[in-house]
Tab-separated table of C-alpha atoms in Angstrom:
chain	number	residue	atom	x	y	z
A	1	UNK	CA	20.311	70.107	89.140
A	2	UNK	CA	17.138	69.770	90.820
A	3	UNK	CA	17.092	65.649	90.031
A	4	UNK	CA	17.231	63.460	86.504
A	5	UNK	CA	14.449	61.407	87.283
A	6	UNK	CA	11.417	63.125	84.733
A	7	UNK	CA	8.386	63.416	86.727
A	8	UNK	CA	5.233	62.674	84.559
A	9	UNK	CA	1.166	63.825	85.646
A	10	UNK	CA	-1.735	61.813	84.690
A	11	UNK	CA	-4.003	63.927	83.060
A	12	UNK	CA	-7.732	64.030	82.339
A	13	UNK	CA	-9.566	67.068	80.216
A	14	UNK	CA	-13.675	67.455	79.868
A	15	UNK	CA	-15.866	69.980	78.355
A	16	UNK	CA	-15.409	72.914	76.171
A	17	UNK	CA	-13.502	72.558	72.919
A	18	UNK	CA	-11.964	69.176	73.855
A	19	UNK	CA	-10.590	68.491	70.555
A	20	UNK	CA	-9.390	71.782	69.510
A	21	UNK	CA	-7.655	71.966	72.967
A	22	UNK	CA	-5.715	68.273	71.889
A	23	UNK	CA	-4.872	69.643	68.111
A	24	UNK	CA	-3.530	73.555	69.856
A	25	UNK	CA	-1.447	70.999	72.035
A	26	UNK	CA	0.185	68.895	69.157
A	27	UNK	CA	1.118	72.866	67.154
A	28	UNK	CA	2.580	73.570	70.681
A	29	UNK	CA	4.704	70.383	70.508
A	30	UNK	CA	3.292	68.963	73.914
A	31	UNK	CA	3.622	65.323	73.460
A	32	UNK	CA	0.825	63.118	75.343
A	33	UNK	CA	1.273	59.352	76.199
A	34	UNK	CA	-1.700	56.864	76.114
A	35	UNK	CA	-4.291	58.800	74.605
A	36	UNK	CA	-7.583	57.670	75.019
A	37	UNK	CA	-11.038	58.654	74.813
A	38	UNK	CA	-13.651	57.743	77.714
A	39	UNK	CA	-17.536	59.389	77.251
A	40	UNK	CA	-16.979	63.257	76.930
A	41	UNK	CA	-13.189	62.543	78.983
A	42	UNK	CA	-9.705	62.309	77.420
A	43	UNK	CA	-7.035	61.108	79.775
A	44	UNK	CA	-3.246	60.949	78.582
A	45	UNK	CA	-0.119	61.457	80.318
A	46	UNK	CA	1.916	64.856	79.779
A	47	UNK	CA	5.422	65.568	80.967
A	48	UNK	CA	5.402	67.824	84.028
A	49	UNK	CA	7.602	70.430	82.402
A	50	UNK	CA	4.756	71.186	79.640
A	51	UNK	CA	2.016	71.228	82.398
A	52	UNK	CA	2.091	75.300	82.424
A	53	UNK	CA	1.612	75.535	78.706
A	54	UNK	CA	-1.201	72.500	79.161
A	55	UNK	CA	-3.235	74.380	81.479
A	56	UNK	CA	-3.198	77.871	79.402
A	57	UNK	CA	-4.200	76.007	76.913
A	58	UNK	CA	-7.274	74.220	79.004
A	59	UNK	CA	-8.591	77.783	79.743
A	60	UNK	CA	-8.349	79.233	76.452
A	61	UNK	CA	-10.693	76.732	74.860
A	62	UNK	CA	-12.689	76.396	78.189
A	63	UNK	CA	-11.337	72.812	78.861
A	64	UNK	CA	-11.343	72.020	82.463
A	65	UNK	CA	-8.255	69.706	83.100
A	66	UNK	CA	-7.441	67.838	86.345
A	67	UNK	CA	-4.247	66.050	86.799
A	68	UNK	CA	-2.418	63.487	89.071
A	69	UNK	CA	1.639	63.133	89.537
A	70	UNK	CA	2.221	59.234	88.508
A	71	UNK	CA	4.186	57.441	90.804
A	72	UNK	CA	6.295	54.959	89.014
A	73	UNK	CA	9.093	53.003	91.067
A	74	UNK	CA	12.375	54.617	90.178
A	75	UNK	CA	10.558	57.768	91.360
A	76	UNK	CA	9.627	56.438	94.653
A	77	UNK	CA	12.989	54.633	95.015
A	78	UNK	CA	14.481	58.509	94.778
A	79	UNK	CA	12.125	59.642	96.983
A	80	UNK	CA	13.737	57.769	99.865
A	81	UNK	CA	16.832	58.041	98.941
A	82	UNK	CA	18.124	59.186	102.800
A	83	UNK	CA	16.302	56.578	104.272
A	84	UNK	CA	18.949	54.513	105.331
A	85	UNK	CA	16.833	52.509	107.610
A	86	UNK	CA	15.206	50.134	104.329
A	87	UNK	CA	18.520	48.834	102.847
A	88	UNK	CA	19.994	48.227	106.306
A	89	UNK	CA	16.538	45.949	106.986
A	90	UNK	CA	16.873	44.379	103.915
A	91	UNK	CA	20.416	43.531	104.297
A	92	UNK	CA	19.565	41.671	107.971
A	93	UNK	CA	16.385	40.091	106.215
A	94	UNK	CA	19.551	38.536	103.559
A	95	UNK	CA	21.611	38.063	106.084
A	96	UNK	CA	18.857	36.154	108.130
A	97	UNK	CA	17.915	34.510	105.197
A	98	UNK	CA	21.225	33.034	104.581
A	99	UNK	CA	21.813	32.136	108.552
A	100	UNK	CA	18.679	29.797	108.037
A	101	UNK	CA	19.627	28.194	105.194
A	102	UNK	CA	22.842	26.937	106.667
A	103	UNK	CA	21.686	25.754	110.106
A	104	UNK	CA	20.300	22.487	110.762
A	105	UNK	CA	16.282	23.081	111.404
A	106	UNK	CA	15.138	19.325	111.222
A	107	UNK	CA	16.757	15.930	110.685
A	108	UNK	CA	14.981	13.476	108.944
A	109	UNK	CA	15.976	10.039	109.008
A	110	UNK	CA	15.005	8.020	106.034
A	111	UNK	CA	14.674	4.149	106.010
A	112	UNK	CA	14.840	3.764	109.590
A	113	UNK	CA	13.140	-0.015	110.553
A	114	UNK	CA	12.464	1.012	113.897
A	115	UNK	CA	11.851	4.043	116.701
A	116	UNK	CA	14.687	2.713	118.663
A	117	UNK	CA	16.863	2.610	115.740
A	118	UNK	CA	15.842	5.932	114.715
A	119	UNK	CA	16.795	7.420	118.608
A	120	UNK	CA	20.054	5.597	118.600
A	121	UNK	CA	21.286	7.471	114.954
A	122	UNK	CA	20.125	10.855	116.409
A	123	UNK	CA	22.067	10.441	119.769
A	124	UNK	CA	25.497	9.445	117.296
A	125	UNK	CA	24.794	12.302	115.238
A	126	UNK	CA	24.741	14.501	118.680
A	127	UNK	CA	27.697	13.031	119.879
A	128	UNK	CA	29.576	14.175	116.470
A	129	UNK	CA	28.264	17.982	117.111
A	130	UNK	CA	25.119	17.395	114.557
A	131	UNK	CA	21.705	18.605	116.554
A	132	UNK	CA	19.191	21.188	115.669
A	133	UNK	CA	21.211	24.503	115.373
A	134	UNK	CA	24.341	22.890	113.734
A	135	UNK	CA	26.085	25.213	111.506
A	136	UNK	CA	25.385	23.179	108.030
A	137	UNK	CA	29.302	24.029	106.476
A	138	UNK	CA	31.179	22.833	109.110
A	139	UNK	CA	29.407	18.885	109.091
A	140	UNK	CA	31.724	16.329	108.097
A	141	UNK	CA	29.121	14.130	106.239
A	142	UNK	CA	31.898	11.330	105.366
A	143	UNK	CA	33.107	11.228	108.894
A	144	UNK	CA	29.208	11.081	110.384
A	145	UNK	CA	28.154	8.498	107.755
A	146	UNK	CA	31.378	6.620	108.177
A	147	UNK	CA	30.810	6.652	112.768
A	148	UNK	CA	27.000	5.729	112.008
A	149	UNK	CA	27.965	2.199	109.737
A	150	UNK	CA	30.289	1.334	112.538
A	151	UNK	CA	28.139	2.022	115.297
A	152	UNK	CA	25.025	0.871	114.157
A	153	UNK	CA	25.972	-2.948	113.003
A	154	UNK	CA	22.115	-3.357	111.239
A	155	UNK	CA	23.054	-0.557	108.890
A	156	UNK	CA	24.684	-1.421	105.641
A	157	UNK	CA	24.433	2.226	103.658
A	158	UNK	CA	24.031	5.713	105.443
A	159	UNK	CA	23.804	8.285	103.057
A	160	UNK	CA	23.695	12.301	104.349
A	161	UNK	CA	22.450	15.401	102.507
A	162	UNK	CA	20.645	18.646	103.065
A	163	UNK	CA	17.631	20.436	101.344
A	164	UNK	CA	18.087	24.037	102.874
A	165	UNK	CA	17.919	23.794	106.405
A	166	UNK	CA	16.692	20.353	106.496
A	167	UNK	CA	18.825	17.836	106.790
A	168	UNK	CA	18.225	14.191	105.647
A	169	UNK	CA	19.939	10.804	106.876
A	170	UNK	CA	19.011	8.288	104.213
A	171	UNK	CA	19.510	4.914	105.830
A	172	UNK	CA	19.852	1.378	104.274
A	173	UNK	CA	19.293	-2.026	106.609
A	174	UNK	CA	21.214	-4.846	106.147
A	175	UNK	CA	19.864	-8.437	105.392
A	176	UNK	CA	20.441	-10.495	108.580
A	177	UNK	CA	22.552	-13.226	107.578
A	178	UNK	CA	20.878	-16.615	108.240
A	179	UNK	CA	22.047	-18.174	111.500
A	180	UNK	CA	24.495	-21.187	110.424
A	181	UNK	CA	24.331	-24.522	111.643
A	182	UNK	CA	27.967	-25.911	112.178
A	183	UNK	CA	26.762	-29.806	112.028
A	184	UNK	CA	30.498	-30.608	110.344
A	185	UNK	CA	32.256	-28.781	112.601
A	186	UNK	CA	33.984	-32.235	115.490
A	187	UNK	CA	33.010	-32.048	118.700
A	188	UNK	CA	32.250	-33.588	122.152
A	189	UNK	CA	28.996	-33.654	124.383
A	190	UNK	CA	30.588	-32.549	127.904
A	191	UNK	CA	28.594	-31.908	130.859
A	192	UNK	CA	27.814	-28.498	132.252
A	193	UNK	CA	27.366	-29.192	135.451
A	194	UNK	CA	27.352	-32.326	138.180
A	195	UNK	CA	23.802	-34.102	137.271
A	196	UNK	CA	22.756	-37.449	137.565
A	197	UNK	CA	21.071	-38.520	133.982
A	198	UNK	CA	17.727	-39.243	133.202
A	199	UNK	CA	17.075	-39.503	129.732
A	200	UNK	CA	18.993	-39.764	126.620
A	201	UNK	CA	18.533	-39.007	123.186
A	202	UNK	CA	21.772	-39.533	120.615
A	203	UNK	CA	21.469	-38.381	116.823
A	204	UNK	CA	24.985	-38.329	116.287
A	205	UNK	CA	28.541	-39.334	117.774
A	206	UNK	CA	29.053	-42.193	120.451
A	207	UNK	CA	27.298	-42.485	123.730
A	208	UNK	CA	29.362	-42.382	127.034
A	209	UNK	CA	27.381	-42.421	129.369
A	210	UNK	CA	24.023	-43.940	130.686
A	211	UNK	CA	20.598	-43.275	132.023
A	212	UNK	CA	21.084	-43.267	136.057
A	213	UNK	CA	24.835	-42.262	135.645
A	214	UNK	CA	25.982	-39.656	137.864
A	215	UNK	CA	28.389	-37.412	135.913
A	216	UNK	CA	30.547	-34.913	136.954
A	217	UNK	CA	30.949	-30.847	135.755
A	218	UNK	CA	32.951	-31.298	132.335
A	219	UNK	CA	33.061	-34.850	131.648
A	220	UNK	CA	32.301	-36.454	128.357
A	221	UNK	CA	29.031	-37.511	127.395
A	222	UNK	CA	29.299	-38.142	124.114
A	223	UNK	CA	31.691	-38.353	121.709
A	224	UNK	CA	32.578	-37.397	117.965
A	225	UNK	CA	35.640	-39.912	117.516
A	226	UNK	CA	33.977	-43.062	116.230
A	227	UNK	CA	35.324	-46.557	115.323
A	228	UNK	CA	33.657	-48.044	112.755
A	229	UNK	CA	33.439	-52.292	112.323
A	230	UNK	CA	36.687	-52.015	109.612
A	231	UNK	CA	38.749	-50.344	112.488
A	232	UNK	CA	39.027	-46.914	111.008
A	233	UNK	CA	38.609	-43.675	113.243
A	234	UNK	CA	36.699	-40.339	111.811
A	235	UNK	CA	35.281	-37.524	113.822
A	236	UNK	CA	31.744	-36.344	113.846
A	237	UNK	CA	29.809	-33.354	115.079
A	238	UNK	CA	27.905	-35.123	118.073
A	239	UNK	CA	24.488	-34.029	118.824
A	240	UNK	CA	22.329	-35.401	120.896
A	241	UNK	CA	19.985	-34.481	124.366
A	242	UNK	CA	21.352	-35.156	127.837
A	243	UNK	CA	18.382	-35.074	130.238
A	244	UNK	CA	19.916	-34.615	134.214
A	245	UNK	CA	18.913	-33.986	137.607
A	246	UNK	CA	21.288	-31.406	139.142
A	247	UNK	CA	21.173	-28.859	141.911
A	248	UNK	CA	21.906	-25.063	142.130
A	249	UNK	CA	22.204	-22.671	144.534
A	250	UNK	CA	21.109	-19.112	144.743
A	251	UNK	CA	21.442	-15.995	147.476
A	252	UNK	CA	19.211	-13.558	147.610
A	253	UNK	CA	20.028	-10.153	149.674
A	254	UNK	CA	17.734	-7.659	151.293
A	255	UNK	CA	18.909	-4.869	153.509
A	256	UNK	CA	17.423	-3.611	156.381
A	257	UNK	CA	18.190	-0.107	155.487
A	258	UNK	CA	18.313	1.229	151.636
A	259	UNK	CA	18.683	4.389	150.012
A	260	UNK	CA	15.787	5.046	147.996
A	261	UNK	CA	15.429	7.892	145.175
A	262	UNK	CA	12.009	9.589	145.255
A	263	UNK	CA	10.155	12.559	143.895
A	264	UNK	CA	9.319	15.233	146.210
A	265	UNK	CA	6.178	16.287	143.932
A	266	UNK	CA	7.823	19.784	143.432
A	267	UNK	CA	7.890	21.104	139.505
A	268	UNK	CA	8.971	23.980	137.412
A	269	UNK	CA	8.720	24.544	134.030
A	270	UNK	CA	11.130	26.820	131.991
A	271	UNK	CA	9.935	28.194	128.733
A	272	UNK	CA	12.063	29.678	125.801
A	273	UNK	CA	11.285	31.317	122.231
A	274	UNK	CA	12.942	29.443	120.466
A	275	UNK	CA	14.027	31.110	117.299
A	276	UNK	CA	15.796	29.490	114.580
A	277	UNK	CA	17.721	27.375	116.906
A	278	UNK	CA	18.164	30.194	119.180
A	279	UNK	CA	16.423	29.691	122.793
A	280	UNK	CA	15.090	33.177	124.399
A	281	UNK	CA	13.915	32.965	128.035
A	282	UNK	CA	10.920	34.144	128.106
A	283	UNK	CA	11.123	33.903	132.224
A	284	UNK	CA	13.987	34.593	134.579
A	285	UNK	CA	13.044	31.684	137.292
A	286	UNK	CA	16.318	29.868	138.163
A	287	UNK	CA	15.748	25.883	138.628
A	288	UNK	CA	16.916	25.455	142.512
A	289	UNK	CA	16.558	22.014	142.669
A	290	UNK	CA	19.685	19.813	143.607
A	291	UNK	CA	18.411	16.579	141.900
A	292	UNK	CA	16.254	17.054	139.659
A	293	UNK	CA	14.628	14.838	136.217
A	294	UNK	CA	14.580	17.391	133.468
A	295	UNK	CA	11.890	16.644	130.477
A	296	UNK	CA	11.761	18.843	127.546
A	297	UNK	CA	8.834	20.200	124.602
A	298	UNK	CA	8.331	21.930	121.610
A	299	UNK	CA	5.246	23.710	120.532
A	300	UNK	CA	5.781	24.881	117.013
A	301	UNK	CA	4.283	27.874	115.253
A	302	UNK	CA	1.986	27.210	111.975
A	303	UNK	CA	0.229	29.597	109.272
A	304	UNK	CA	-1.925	28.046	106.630
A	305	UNK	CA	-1.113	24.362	107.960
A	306	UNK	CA	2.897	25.014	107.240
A	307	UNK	CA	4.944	24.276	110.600
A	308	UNK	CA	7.360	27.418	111.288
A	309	UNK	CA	10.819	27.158	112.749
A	310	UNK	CA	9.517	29.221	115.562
A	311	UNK	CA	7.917	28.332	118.793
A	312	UNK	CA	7.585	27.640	122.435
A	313	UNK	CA	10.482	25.137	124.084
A	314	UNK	CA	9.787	24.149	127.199
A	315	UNK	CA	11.575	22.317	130.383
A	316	UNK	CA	10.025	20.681	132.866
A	317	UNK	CA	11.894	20.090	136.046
A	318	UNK	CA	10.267	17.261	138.890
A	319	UNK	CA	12.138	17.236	141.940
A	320	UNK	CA	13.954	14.341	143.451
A	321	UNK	CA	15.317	13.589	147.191
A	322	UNK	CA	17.270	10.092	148.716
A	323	UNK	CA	15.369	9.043	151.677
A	324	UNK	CA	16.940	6.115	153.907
A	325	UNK	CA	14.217	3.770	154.067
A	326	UNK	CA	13.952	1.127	157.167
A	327	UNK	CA	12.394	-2.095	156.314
A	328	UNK	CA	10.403	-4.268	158.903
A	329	UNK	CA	10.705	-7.991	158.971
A	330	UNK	CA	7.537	-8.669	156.304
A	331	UNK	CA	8.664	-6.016	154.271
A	332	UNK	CA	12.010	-7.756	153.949
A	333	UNK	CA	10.435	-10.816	153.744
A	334	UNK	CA	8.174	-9.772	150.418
A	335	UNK	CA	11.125	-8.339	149.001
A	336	UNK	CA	12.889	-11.360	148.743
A	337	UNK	CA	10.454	-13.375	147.685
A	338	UNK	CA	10.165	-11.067	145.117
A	339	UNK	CA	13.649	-11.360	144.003
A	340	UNK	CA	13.090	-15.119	144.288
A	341	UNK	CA	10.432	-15.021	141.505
A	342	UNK	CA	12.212	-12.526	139.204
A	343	UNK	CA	15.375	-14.955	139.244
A	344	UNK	CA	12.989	-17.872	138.716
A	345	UNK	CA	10.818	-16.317	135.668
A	346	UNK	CA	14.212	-15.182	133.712
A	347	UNK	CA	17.085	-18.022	134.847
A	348	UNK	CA	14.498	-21.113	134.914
A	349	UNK	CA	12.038	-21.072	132.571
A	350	UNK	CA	13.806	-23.289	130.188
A	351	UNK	CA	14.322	-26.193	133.106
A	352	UNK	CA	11.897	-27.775	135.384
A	353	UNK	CA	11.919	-26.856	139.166
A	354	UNK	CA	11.823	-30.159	141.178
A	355	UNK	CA	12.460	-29.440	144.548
A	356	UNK	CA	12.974	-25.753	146.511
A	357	UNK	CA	14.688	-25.666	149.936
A	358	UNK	CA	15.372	-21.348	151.081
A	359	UNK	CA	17.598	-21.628	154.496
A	360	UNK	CA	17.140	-17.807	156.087
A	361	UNK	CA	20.197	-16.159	157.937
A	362	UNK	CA	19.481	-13.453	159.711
A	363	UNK	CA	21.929	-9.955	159.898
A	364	UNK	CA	22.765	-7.421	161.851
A	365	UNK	CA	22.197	-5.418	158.350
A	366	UNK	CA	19.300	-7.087	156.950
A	367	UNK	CA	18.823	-10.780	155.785
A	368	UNK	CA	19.785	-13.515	153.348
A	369	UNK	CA	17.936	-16.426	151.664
A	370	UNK	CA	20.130	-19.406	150.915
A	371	UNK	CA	17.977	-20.782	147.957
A	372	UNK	CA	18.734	-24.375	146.538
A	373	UNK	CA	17.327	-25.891	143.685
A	374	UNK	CA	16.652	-29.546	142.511
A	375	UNK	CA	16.801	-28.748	138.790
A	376	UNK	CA	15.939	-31.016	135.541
A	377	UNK	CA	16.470	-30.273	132.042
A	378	UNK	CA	19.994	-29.823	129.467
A	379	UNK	CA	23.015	-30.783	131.014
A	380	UNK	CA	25.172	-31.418	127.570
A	381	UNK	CA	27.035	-28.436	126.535
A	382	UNK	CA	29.112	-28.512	122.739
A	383	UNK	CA	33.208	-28.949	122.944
A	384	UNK	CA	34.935	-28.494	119.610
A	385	UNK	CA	37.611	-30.773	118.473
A	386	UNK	CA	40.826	-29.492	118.038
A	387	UNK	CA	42.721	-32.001	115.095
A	388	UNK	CA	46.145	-31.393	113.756
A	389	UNK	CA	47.051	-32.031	109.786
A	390	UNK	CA	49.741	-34.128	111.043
A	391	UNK	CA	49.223	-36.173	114.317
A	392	UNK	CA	52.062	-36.893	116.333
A	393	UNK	CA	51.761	-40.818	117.206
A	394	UNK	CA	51.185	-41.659	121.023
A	395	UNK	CA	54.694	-43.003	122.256
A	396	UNK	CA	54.648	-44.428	125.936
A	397	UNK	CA	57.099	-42.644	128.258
A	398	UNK	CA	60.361	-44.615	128.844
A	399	UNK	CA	61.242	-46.358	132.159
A	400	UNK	CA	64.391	-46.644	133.901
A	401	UNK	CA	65.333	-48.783	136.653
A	402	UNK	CA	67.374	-48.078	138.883
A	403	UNK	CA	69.514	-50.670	141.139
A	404	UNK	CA	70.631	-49.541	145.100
């Protein structure tokens, strides 16, 4: 058997006795497919095995015929038969096909409020083993949406799917709850710290104290038990402003030697293919550095405006060294000064600065300033009352005299 598959010419006859030649090939039982009829041409398609008796034909009646094997796809398919190099390629194009659509290409997060919130649920899902390159079966979606509500205390729904190789974190905020004002809640005015007062101003409870009293570090100001005229006792939520003058102290530090980290101005830059998650070097430069701030790039591929999963990744290495740094007199001196006005902006911007009095001691090791403050503003700090449901009744302690 030579092969089953029927091979079939397209055929195309002109001049002579055109039409006697087509009726001596129907007598002959030479059966012609899609006939037809173009000018002084007549093209059909004959069956290869009555192509001998065709062309006898053609010259007996002076018909000159031409004719063209068709090429139809089971016929070309048999043709390369013992070419075992097309289904092996397309069984790696399925099998590639099916790698990508289980690997994690992008993750999208939906509903995100903010950058920063956005960074902080991409560093949990890389701490559960999801990143670009994650094998898509093995995510635990329950677990990851389950770590990302308890981590992430603004999030009240996280909800995790994939589309292909993308895969989506659908996020949900949750309404801040209104900060709650605990005005019924008993409790004292006590101070915060030793002050001598300067102004008062009382909205609730029972003053304690007056304006020019000193006052020392946790005694009561005001008060939330009240007597009223009828001689009955309740407790309030006292609130009120307790003005003081007070003083504070403060030491600032500045070595006369420090390690300090700085960059040597040395970089290298590694670059990969990356490849469906998969990172080729495309250079075989080691990084030598032994500190070192790594930075890292991608420069996807595109055709026709469509990003592809493939594309440059880069690494960018800038070389650090520790230096001991020796600091003369001024230098130390402008340090702490600066240290002095950092503490300042961030500690006392809510209180007045009265007086400033910096006593230097000088080191073997560097020096210290000795900052004290004369301070005015808040000195009344909240102290809840504790009450019991039954109150046991004050009972003086019992005396016994003895006789020698």
């Amino acid at each position: 058997m030579k092969y089953a598959l029927k091979r079939t010419y397209r055929a195309e006859a002109s001049g002579g006795k055109l039409y006697s030649f087509l009726n001596a090939m129907h007598k002959n039982g030479i059966f012609c497919q899609k006939e037809r009829c173009r000018g002084n041409k007549l093209c059909f398609l004959i069956a290869a095995k009555h192509w001998e008796t065709a062309s006898e034909l053609a010259r007996t009646y002076g018909v000159t015929l031409q004719s063209e094997e068709k090429r139809s796809l089971f016929r070309t398919l048999y043709r390369y038969r013992f070419r075992f190099g097309i289904p092996i390629g397309i069984l790696l194009a399925g099998a590639l096909f099916f790698y990508c659509s289980n690997i994690v290409m992008r993750i999208e997060v939906i509903g995100s409020t903010s950058d920063s919130e956005t960074r902080q649920i991409l560093t949990i899902l890389e701490e559960q083993g999801v990143a670009r390159g994650s094998w898509i079966p093995e995510i635990d979606f329950s677990k990851c949406e389950h770590q990302l509500r308890a981590a992430v205390d603004e999030l009240a729904w996280v909800g995790m799917r994939h589309t292909g190789n993308r895969l989506v974190v659908e996020v949900m905020a949750r309404t801040p709850t209104p900060e709650m004002l605990e005005t019924r809640v008993p409790c004292n005015l006590v101070a915060a710290q030793d002050a001598q007062i300067t102004a008062v101003s009382i909205y609730c409870g029972q003053l304690m104290r007056l304006v020019g009293d000193p006052v020392r570090k946790g005694e009561l100001l005001v008060s939330g038990v009240i007597t009223d005229e009828t001689g009955h006792t309740g407790v309030r939520h006292a609130m009120g402003s307790i003005i003081g003058i007070y003083t504070q102290e403060q030491v600032f530090t500045c070595a006369a030697e420090d390690e300090i980290r700085t960059p040597t101005g040395q970089t290298k830059t590694q670059k990969y293919l990356d490849l469906f998650a998969w990172h080729i070097p495309l250079c075989t430069r080691d990084v030598s550095f032994s500190d070192s701030i790594k930075t890292t790039e991608h420069h996807w591929f595109s055709l026709f405006g469509a990003e592809l999963p493939v594309g440059i990744y880069q690494e960018h290495f800038q070389a650090y060294e520790t230096i001991v740094k020796t600091y003369t007199a001024t230098e130390m001196q402008q340090n702490l000064k600066e240290q002095e006005q950092r503490y300042a902006d961030n500690f006392l911007d809510q209180v007045e600065v009265l007086d400033k009095k910096i006593t230097v001691l000088e080191k073997e090791d560097g020096i210290d300033w000795v900052v004290s403050y004369t301070l005015e503003g808040e000195i009344a700090v909240q102290q809840e009352l504790f009450l019991h449901d039954s109150p046991v009744p004050f009972q003086p302690a019992e005396t016994t005299e003895t006789t020698e």
